[in-house]
Amino acid sequence: MLTERQLLILQVIIDDFIETAHPVGSRAISKNGNVPYSAATIRNEMADLEDMGFLEKTHSSSGRIPSEKGYRYYVDHLIAPITLKKDVNIIKNIIQDGFFEFEQVVQMSAEVLSKLTNYTSIILGPELYETKLKQIQLITLSDHTAVAILVTNTGHVEHRSFSIPPDIKPSDLEKMVNILNERLNGVPIVRLPEMFRTEIAALMKRYINDFEKSYDYLKAVFFNENPVKLYIGGKSNILMQPEFNDVDKIRSFYSMMEREDEIANLLKGSESGIKVTIGHENEVEAIKDFSLITASYHLGEGQMGTIALLGPTRMEYRKVISLLKGLSNEMTDALYLWYKNNE
Amino acid sequence: MLTERQLLILQVIIDDFIETAHPVGSRAISKNGNVPYSAATIRNEMADLEDMGFLEKTHSSSGRIPSEKGYRYYVDHLIAPITLKKDVNIIKNIIQDGFFEFEQVVQMSAEVLSKLTNYTSIILGPELYETKLKQIQLITLSDHTAVAILVTNTGHVEHRSFSIPPDIKPSDLEKMVNILNERLNGVPIVRLPEMFRTEIAALMKRYINDFEKSYDYLKAVFFNENPVKLYIGGKSNILMQPEFNDVDKIRSFYSMMEREDEIANLLKGSESGIKVTIGHENEVEAIKDFSLITASYHLGEGQMGTIALLGPTRMEYRKVISLLKGLSNEMTDALYLWYKNNE
DNA sequence: CATTAGCACTCGCAACTGTTGAGTGCTAAC
DNA sequence: GTTAGCACTCAACAGTTGCGAGTGCTAATG
């Protein structure tokens, strides 16, 4: 168990290191003002803290830096939550504007978030459990090209252009779209592929000649697996961090950022609430030098998406956690309103 | 005027330097096989080439590297065009698939281009002179939210959700959309704002009560200035180039990449055909260490867009120029087909 | 007289050295 | 229990040196 004094010293060291990125020496702590002990006393405590694994040295006579265990303790016990009314309000205003569709809001939030923190923000995007199909439109551009448009109740629009196969009659196309609209209105997006395979296939078989020919085609046009949407903001913020003065590190960071699927997996598992993953606690090799803080937003019980910030282990945990808490609440509220309005 | 031998030596030096990024010494050239002279002779020629400004030394006893003037001469006189059938075909297949809309094709081309070259590709998306409005759709999501969708004859879909102002009646909204569709079908996108201000305003005034209230609102929803679309591929490729082993250079590169408007300007001016801009020939300060190669694609006489590759001045000009030529032809052809089909 | 061999010279680079200063651990005194 | 003092450690930085790649010049050569 740590003594009061040890807690104080640990806190001062971590705060200082987070700010300056330089190892913290006993003299500096003693002069800090909040610690009324001499450098020698502090040295003894620091040695103890190091024995317990909360601190590390970069070399035998350097100042101390926090270990991952140190950060973990700091995050779990030493962070007094602060309110960031101003910062949260910036995002609140974007969300509540009501003028944008939800995806734009998410995108903008990601950007603001990264600007406010100087880290890289990642937002996984509302998942579609509660999103329902509103309407399907088919607009023909010419005799043999058309664009299909899907609109959901959240205002999300998906579209795809395609060539009309020569063996499909325009009247058949129209019929199909009518069937789709009649049957699929209000169906959750996630259930569409299944519905399409069973019910729609049966109906089309009945009403449309030669339906097999167009079935596969139609399926590809309307119900392509829609991948999870990932919004990343401030990729280049990482360059401003002094620990990334190494070109190789930068390279590996960017090459990881390009594997979006892996990042999505990273965030997907995260349960409800705020979760802080520090350094090697991350399972993905590429971000073992980073900390990842995730928060999820909801609609009712179901989880909708995840907001995350990726930065060096030397992260402003206090600020980031407060900010993410605020943002996740705002997004949860906004979602609630959206669906209430669009029911 | 340069002698045959000087040309040969200049070419060998530039080719070698482009490949290895190391200064080229006289001995290496002599051993190259294509230059049947001793190192001493070559040294004399190199000194002359340096006096003429085609070569530079990095320090008093280093090998030579090409100067910008050297690259310029190389590009203008020494590049024998090569055919890159294989590479161009990769892109050709994407373009001709016909399954994708034009913007997707452009996006994919940008990515392939950067993969093939290991430089950063920038495509300034098709300008809209020839793009015409096909249809406007308004889909209401609930009593007070709706999404507006614009479709063009190229299959481009633009959409925007908005809250319906309480003082607009649903029937009025429908009327407006009808008017818009009737009057604006086939009108080039670029002329929309103007048409809207004059003709449409007048019509709406006649048929819709209280039209002023909704006019501004509608205008914002349908005819926001649509910014030039810029597709950038392989931003992180630049990290692979050995000349970018300096964190500051990387920082300045990425911070430039974020000013998309500036990049757009850079490409916009470029006239028809291939244009190579080497180092300080670039007017933008931030890319004075880079070379930019642009090619435009057309529809008939009008220029539609620009494809560009940005890389170090030590660029594989031969390959890049051939590739861009091929791609610009493909895109011009594809555009021609598109519009012919969609007329 | 163009070409080449030879040689002194230059300079970046890497390895090594000495110095400095921040910081530690330990001990003895308060 | 706390602190002052002191010897010790080590990264960082600035010189120093030797090496090697490369040059420019000169004199010899076919």
Short mmCIF file of N, CA, C and O in Angstrom, two decimals, chain A residues 98-101 134-135 137 139-145 147 149 151-155 157 159-163 217 220-221 236 239-241 244-247 250-251 254 258 338 341-342, chain B residues 98-101 134-135 137 139-145 147 149 151-155 157 159-163 217 220-221 236 239-241 244-247 250-251 254 258 338 341-342:
data_model
loop_
_atom_site.label_atom_id
_atom_site.label_comp_id
_atom_site.label_asym_id
_atom_site.label_seq_id
_atom_site.Cartn_x
_atom_site.Cartn_y
_atom_site.Cartn_z
N GLY A 98 -28.47 20.04 -35.69
CA GLY A 98 -29.64 19.41 -36.29
C GLY A 98 -29.65 19.56 -37.79
O GLY A 98 -30.48 19.01 -38.49
N PHE A 99 -28.73 20.32 -38.28
CA PHE A 99 -28.71 20.59 -39.70
C PHE A 99 -27.98 19.48 -40.45
O PHE A 99 -28.19 19.28 -41.63
N PHE A 100 -27.14 18.78 -39.72
CA PHE A 100 -26.32 17.76 -40.37
C PHE A 100 -26.86 16.37 -40.10
O PHE A 100 -27.54 16.16 -39.11
N GLU A 101 -26.50 15.47 -40.95
CA GLU A 101 -26.89 14.12 -40.65
C GLU A 101 -25.91 13.52 -39.67
O GLU A 101 -24.83 14.05 -39.42
N LYS A 134 -35.52 3.41 -44.91
CA LYS A 134 -36.65 4.32 -45.12
C LYS A 134 -37.18 4.19 -46.55
O LYS A 134 -38.35 4.10 -46.78
N GLN A 135 -36.27 4.21 -47.47
CA GLN A 135 -36.72 4.17 -48.85
C GLN A 135 -35.61 3.73 -49.80
O GLN A 135 -34.44 4.01 -49.59
N GLN A 137 -34.58 4.03 -53.83
CA GLN A 137 -34.90 4.74 -55.07
C GLN A 137 -34.02 4.22 -56.18
O GLN A 137 -32.85 3.90 -55.96
N ILE A 139 -32.88 5.47 -59.90
CA ILE A 139 -32.95 6.53 -60.89
C ILE A 139 -32.15 6.11 -62.11
O ILE A 139 -30.96 5.83 -62.00
N THR A 140 -32.81 6.04 -63.24
CA THR A 140 -32.10 5.63 -64.45
C THR A 140 -31.45 6.85 -65.07
O THR A 140 -32.06 7.91 -65.19
N LEU A 141 -30.21 6.67 -65.45
CA LEU A 141 -29.47 7.79 -66.04
C LEU A 141 -29.55 7.70 -67.56
O LEU A 141 -29.56 8.72 -68.24
N SER A 142 -29.59 6.52 -68.06
CA SER A 142 -29.70 6.32 -69.50
C SER A 142 -30.29 4.93 -69.70
O SER A 142 -30.71 4.29 -68.74
N ASP A 143 -30.31 4.47 -70.93
CA ASP A 143 -30.92 3.17 -71.18
C ASP A 143 -30.22 2.05 -70.42
O ASP A 143 -30.83 1.07 -70.04
N HIS A 144 -28.94 2.22 -70.21
CA HIS A 144 -28.24 1.09 -69.61
C HIS A 144 -27.43 1.44 -68.36
O HIS A 144 -26.57 0.71 -67.95
N THR A 145 -27.68 2.62 -67.81
CA THR A 145 -27.06 2.89 -66.51
C THR A 145 -28.10 3.45 -65.55
O THR A 145 -29.07 4.09 -65.97
N VAL A 147 -28.69 4.56 -61.08
CA VAL A 147 -28.10 4.67 -59.75
C VAL A 147 -29.15 4.28 -58.72
O VAL A 147 -30.31 4.69 -58.80
N ILE A 149 -30.35 4.18 -54.80
CA ILE A 149 -30.15 4.98 -53.59
C ILE A 149 -30.92 4.37 -52.43
O ILE A 149 -32.11 4.07 -52.57
N VAL A 151 -32.02 5.09 -48.50
CA VAL A 151 -32.08 6.09 -47.44
C VAL A 151 -32.56 5.43 -46.16
O VAL A 151 -33.51 4.65 -46.18
N THR A 152 -31.89 5.74 -45.06
CA THR A 152 -32.31 5.18 -43.77
C THR A 152 -33.03 6.24 -42.95
O THR A 152 -32.99 7.43 -43.28
N ASN A 153 -33.63 5.80 -41.87
CA ASN A 153 -34.35 6.75 -41.02
C ASN A 153 -33.42 7.72 -40.29
O ASN A 153 -33.87 8.69 -39.72
N THR A 154 -32.15 7.47 -40.33
CA THR A 154 -31.23 8.41 -39.70
C THR A 154 -30.73 9.46 -40.68
O THR A 154 -29.94 10.32 -40.33
N GLY A 155 -31.17 9.34 -41.92
CA GLY A 155 -30.71 10.30 -42.91
C GLY A 155 -29.45 9.85 -43.62
O GLY A 155 -28.87 10.59 -44.41
N VAL A 157 -27.47 8.13 -46.40
CA VAL A 157 -27.77 7.83 -47.80
C VAL A 157 -26.65 6.98 -48.37
O VAL A 157 -25.48 7.32 -48.24
N HIS A 159 -25.44 4.98 -51.92
CA HIS A 159 -25.83 4.90 -53.32
C HIS A 159 -24.79 4.15 -54.12
O HIS A 159 -23.64 4.02 -53.70
N ARG A 160 -25.21 3.68 -55.24
CA ARG A 160 -24.31 2.89 -56.06
C ARG A 160 -24.82 2.95 -57.49
O ARG A 160 -25.99 2.72 -57.75
N SER A 161 -23.92 3.25 -58.41
CA SER A 161 -24.40 3.22 -59.78
C SER A 161 -24.02 1.90 -60.42
O SER A 161 -23.09 1.23 -59.99
N PHE A 162 -24.74 1.54 -61.42
CA PHE A 162 -24.47 0.26 -62.07
C PHE A 162 -25.02 0.28 -63.50
O PHE A 162 -25.83 1.14 -63.84
N SER A 163 -24.55 -0.64 -64.27
CA SER A 163 -25.08 -0.80 -65.63
C SER A 163 -26.27 -1.74 -65.55
O SER A 163 -26.22 -2.75 -64.87
N TYR A 217 -27.48 -10.02 -59.32
CA TYR A 217 -27.05 -8.68 -59.68
C TYR A 217 -27.62 -7.65 -58.72
O TYR A 217 -26.92 -6.82 -58.16
N ALA A 220 -26.10 -7.64 -55.30
CA ALA A 220 -24.81 -6.96 -55.20
C ALA A 220 -24.99 -5.45 -55.15
O ALA A 220 -24.28 -4.75 -54.43
N VAL A 221 -25.95 -4.98 -55.91
CA VAL A 221 -26.13 -3.54 -55.97
C VAL A 221 -26.67 -2.98 -54.66
O VAL A 221 -26.19 -1.99 -54.11
N SER A 236 -2.10 13.39 -38.24
CA SER A 236 -0.75 13.96 -38.20
C SER A 236 -0.44 14.60 -36.85
O SER A 236 0.67 15.06 -36.63
N LEU A 239 2.61 13.51 -34.98
CA LEU A 239 3.93 14.04 -35.33
C LEU A 239 4.38 15.14 -34.38
O LEU A 239 5.57 15.43 -34.28
N MET A 240 3.44 15.77 -33.72
CA MET A 240 3.80 16.86 -32.82
C MET A 240 4.33 16.34 -31.49
O MET A 240 4.93 17.09 -30.74
N GLN A 241 4.08 15.10 -31.19
CA GLN A 241 4.53 14.56 -29.91
C GLN A 241 6.03 14.33 -29.95
O GLN A 241 6.53 13.71 -30.88
N PHE A 244 7.83 11.08 -30.87
CA PHE A 244 7.85 10.56 -32.23
C PHE A 244 8.84 11.33 -33.10
O PHE A 244 8.51 11.82 -34.16
N ASN A 245 10.06 11.41 -32.62
CA ASN A 245 11.09 12.07 -33.39
C ASN A 245 11.87 11.05 -34.19
O ASN A 245 12.91 11.33 -34.74
N ASP A 246 11.32 9.88 -34.28
CA ASP A 246 12.02 8.78 -34.94
C ASP A 246 11.21 8.38 -36.18
O ASP A 246 10.04 8.05 -36.09
N VAL A 247 11.87 8.45 -37.32
CA VAL A 247 11.16 8.21 -38.58
C VAL A 247 10.54 6.81 -38.62
O VAL A 247 9.45 6.61 -39.13
N ILE A 250 7.28 6.74 -36.86
CA ILE A 250 6.26 7.40 -37.67
C ILE A 250 5.78 6.45 -38.76
O ILE A 250 4.58 6.29 -38.98
N ARG A 251 6.72 5.84 -39.42
CA ARG A 251 6.37 4.88 -40.46
C ARG A 251 5.44 3.80 -39.92
O ARG A 251 4.41 3.50 -40.52
N TYR A 254 1.91 5.13 -39.25
CA TYR A 254 1.08 5.36 -40.43
C TYR A 254 0.71 4.06 -41.11
O TYR A 254 -0.39 3.93 -41.66
N GLU A 258 -3.29 2.58 -41.73
CA GLU A 258 -3.89 2.19 -43.01
C GLU A 258 -4.67 0.89 -42.91
O GLU A 258 -5.50 0.60 -43.76
N TRP A 338 -32.66 11.88 -31.88
CA TRP A 338 -32.81 11.49 -33.29
C TRP A 338 -33.90 10.44 -33.46
O TRP A 338 -34.83 10.58 -34.25
N ASN A 341 -37.41 11.45 -32.62
CA ASN A 341 -38.00 12.26 -33.68
C ASN A 341 -38.34 11.45 -34.93
O ASN A 341 -39.29 11.77 -35.64
N ASN A 342 -37.53 10.47 -35.19
CA ASN A 342 -37.70 9.77 -36.46
C ASN A 342 -38.49 8.48 -36.33
O ASN A 342 -38.52 7.67 -37.23
N GLY B 98 -17.33 -0.29 -65.31
CA GLY B 98 -18.67 0.23 -65.57
C GLY B 98 -19.59 0.05 -64.39
O GLY B 98 -20.71 0.54 -64.36
N PHE B 99 -19.10 -0.63 -63.41
CA PHE B 99 -19.94 -0.93 -62.27
C PHE B 99 -19.91 0.22 -61.26
O PHE B 99 -20.80 0.37 -60.45
N PHE B 100 -18.87 0.99 -61.35
CA PHE B 100 -18.70 2.04 -60.37
C PHE B 100 -19.07 3.39 -60.95
O PHE B 100 -19.02 3.59 -62.16
N GLU B 101 -19.39 4.32 -60.09
CA GLU B 101 -19.61 5.65 -60.60
C GLU B 101 -18.27 6.34 -60.79
O GLU B 101 -17.25 5.89 -60.28
N LYS B 134 -29.81 15.49 -62.97
CA LYS B 134 -30.74 14.48 -63.47
C LYS B 134 -32.05 14.53 -62.68
O LYS B 134 -33.13 14.53 -63.24
N GLN B 135 -31.91 14.56 -61.40
CA GLN B 135 -33.12 14.52 -60.59
C GLN B 135 -32.87 15.02 -59.18
O GLN B 135 -31.79 14.86 -58.62
N GLN B 137 -34.52 14.69 -55.35
CA GLN B 137 -35.48 13.92 -54.56
C GLN B 137 -35.52 14.49 -53.15
O GLN B 137 -34.51 14.92 -52.62
N ILE B 139 -36.82 13.22 -49.49
CA ILE B 139 -37.41 12.13 -48.73
C ILE B 139 -37.59 12.58 -47.29
O ILE B 139 -36.62 12.96 -46.63
N THR B 140 -38.80 12.57 -46.82
CA THR B 140 -39.02 13.01 -45.43
C THR B 140 -38.82 11.82 -44.51
O THR B 140 -39.30 10.71 -44.78
N LEU B 141 -38.10 12.08 -43.47
CA LEU B 141 -37.80 11.01 -42.51
C LEU B 141 -38.80 11.03 -41.38
O LEU B 141 -39.16 10.01 -40.82
N SER B 142 -39.23 12.21 -41.03
CA SER B 142 -40.22 12.35 -39.97
C SER B 142 -40.93 13.68 -40.23
O SER B 142 -40.72 14.30 -41.26
N ASP B 143 -41.73 14.12 -39.28
CA ASP B 143 -42.47 15.37 -39.49
C ASP B 143 -41.56 16.56 -39.69
O ASP B 143 -41.90 17.51 -40.38
N HIS B 144 -40.39 16.49 -39.07
CA HIS B 144 -39.57 17.69 -39.14
C HIS B 144 -38.14 17.45 -39.61
O HIS B 144 -37.27 18.28 -39.43
N THR B 145 -37.90 16.27 -40.16
CA THR B 145 -36.59 16.08 -40.78
C THR B 145 -36.76 15.47 -42.17
O THR B 145 -37.72 14.73 -42.42
N VAL B 147 -34.36 14.43 -46.02
CA VAL B 147 -33.08 14.41 -46.68
C VAL B 147 -33.29 14.74 -48.16
O VAL B 147 -34.21 14.23 -48.80
N ILE B 149 -31.80 14.86 -51.97
CA ILE B 149 -30.84 14.12 -52.77
C ILE B 149 -30.77 14.68 -54.19
O ILE B 149 -31.80 14.89 -54.82
N VAL B 151 -29.15 14.00 -57.92
CA VAL B 151 -28.45 13.02 -58.75
C VAL B 151 -28.08 13.67 -60.08
O VAL B 151 -28.89 14.37 -60.69
N THR B 152 -26.86 13.45 -60.52
CA THR B 152 -26.44 14.01 -61.81
C THR B 152 -26.39 12.90 -62.87
O THR B 152 -26.47 11.72 -62.55
N ASN B 153 -26.24 13.33 -64.10
CA ASN B 153 -26.21 12.35 -65.19
C ASN B 153 -24.97 11.47 -65.16
O ASN B 153 -24.89 10.48 -65.85
N THR B 154 -24.00 11.82 -64.35
CA THR B 154 -22.81 10.97 -64.24
C THR B 154 -22.96 9.94 -63.13
O THR B 154 -22.05 9.15 -62.88
N GLY B 155 -24.08 9.99 -62.44
CA GLY B 155 -24.26 9.05 -61.35
C GLY B 155 -23.75 9.58 -60.02
O GLY B 155 -23.71 8.88 -59.03
N VAL B 157 -24.05 11.39 -56.68
CA VAL B 157 -25.16 11.62 -55.77
C VAL B 157 -24.70 12.55 -54.66
O VAL B 157 -23.68 12.31 -54.04
N HIS B 159 -26.12 14.53 -51.17
CA HIS B 159 -27.29 14.54 -50.30
C HIS B 159 -27.03 15.35 -49.06
O HIS B 159 -25.89 15.60 -48.68
N ARG B 160 -28.11 15.75 -48.45
CA ARG B 160 -27.99 16.58 -47.27
C ARG B 160 -29.26 16.44 -46.45
O ARG B 160 -30.36 16.58 -46.99
N SER B 161 -29.11 16.17 -45.19
CA SER B 161 -30.33 16.12 -44.40
C SER B 161 -30.54 17.45 -43.70
O SER B 161 -29.59 18.21 -43.48
N PHE B 162 -31.75 17.73 -43.37
CA PHE B 162 -32.04 19.02 -42.73
C PHE B 162 -33.35 18.92 -41.95
O PHE B 162 -34.14 17.99 -42.14
N SER B 163 -33.53 19.86 -41.08
CA SER B 163 -34.79 19.94 -40.35
C SER B 163 -35.75 20.78 -41.17
O SER B 163 -35.37 21.82 -41.70
N TYR B 217 -33.52 29.09 -47.05
CA TYR B 217 -33.29 27.79 -46.45
C TYR B 217 -33.05 26.74 -47.53
O TYR B 217 -32.09 25.97 -47.50
N ALA B 220 -29.76 26.96 -49.28
CA ALA B 220 -28.63 26.40 -48.53
C ALA B 220 -28.62 24.87 -48.64
O ALA B 220 -27.56 24.26 -48.76
N VAL B 221 -29.79 24.29 -48.63
CA VAL B 221 -29.85 22.84 -48.65
C VAL B 221 -29.42 22.29 -50.01
O VAL B 221 -28.64 21.36 -50.09
N SER B 236 1.27 8.34 -47.29
CA SER B 236 2.39 7.87 -46.46
C SER B 236 3.51 7.27 -47.30
O SER B 236 4.54 6.91 -46.77
N LEU B 239 6.98 8.64 -46.95
CA LEU B 239 7.83 8.23 -45.83
C LEU B 239 8.87 7.19 -46.25
O LEU B 239 9.87 7.00 -45.59
N MET B 240 8.58 6.50 -47.35
CA MET B 240 9.49 5.45 -47.80
C MET B 240 10.70 6.02 -48.53
O MET B 240 11.68 5.33 -48.73
N GLN B 241 10.61 7.25 -48.96
CA GLN B 241 11.71 7.83 -49.71
C GLN B 241 12.86 8.16 -48.77
O GLN B 241 12.65 8.81 -47.74
N PHE B 244 13.42 11.52 -47.00
CA PHE B 244 12.57 12.00 -45.93
C PHE B 244 12.88 11.29 -44.62
O PHE B 244 12.01 10.71 -43.99
N ASN B 245 14.13 11.34 -44.27
CA ASN B 245 14.53 10.75 -43.00
C ASN B 245 14.56 11.81 -41.91
O ASN B 245 15.07 11.61 -40.83
N ASP B 246 13.96 12.92 -42.22
CA ASP B 246 14.02 14.05 -41.31
C ASP B 246 12.59 14.36 -40.85
O ASP B 246 11.70 14.60 -41.66
N VAL B 247 12.40 14.33 -39.54
CA VAL B 247 11.05 14.49 -39.01
C VAL B 247 10.45 15.83 -39.40
O VAL B 247 9.26 15.94 -39.68
N ILE B 250 8.97 15.70 -42.79
CA ILE B 250 7.72 14.96 -42.77
C ILE B 250 6.60 15.84 -42.24
O ILE B 250 5.52 15.92 -42.81
N ARG B 251 6.89 16.52 -41.17
CA ARG B 251 5.90 17.41 -40.59
C ARG B 251 5.42 18.42 -41.62
O ARG B 251 4.22 18.64 -41.79
N TYR B 254 3.17 16.85 -44.27
CA TYR B 254 1.81 16.54 -43.85
C TYR B 254 0.99 17.79 -43.58
O TYR B 254 -0.21 17.81 -43.82
N GLU B 258 -2.63 18.95 -45.60
CA GLU B 258 -3.92 19.26 -44.97
C GLU B 258 -4.57 20.50 -45.57
O GLU B 258 -5.76 20.71 -45.41
N TRP B 338 -18.85 7.62 -71.15
CA TRP B 338 -19.86 7.96 -70.14
C TRP B 338 -20.91 8.92 -70.70
O TRP B 338 -22.10 8.69 -70.63
N ASN B 341 -23.06 7.66 -73.49
CA ASN B 341 -24.12 6.77 -73.02
C ASN B 341 -25.23 7.51 -72.29
O ASN B 341 -26.38 7.09 -72.30
N ASN B 342 -24.85 8.56 -71.61
CA ASN B 342 -25.82 9.21 -70.73
C ASN B 342 -26.46 10.43 -71.36
O ASN B 342 -27.11 11.20 -70.69
#
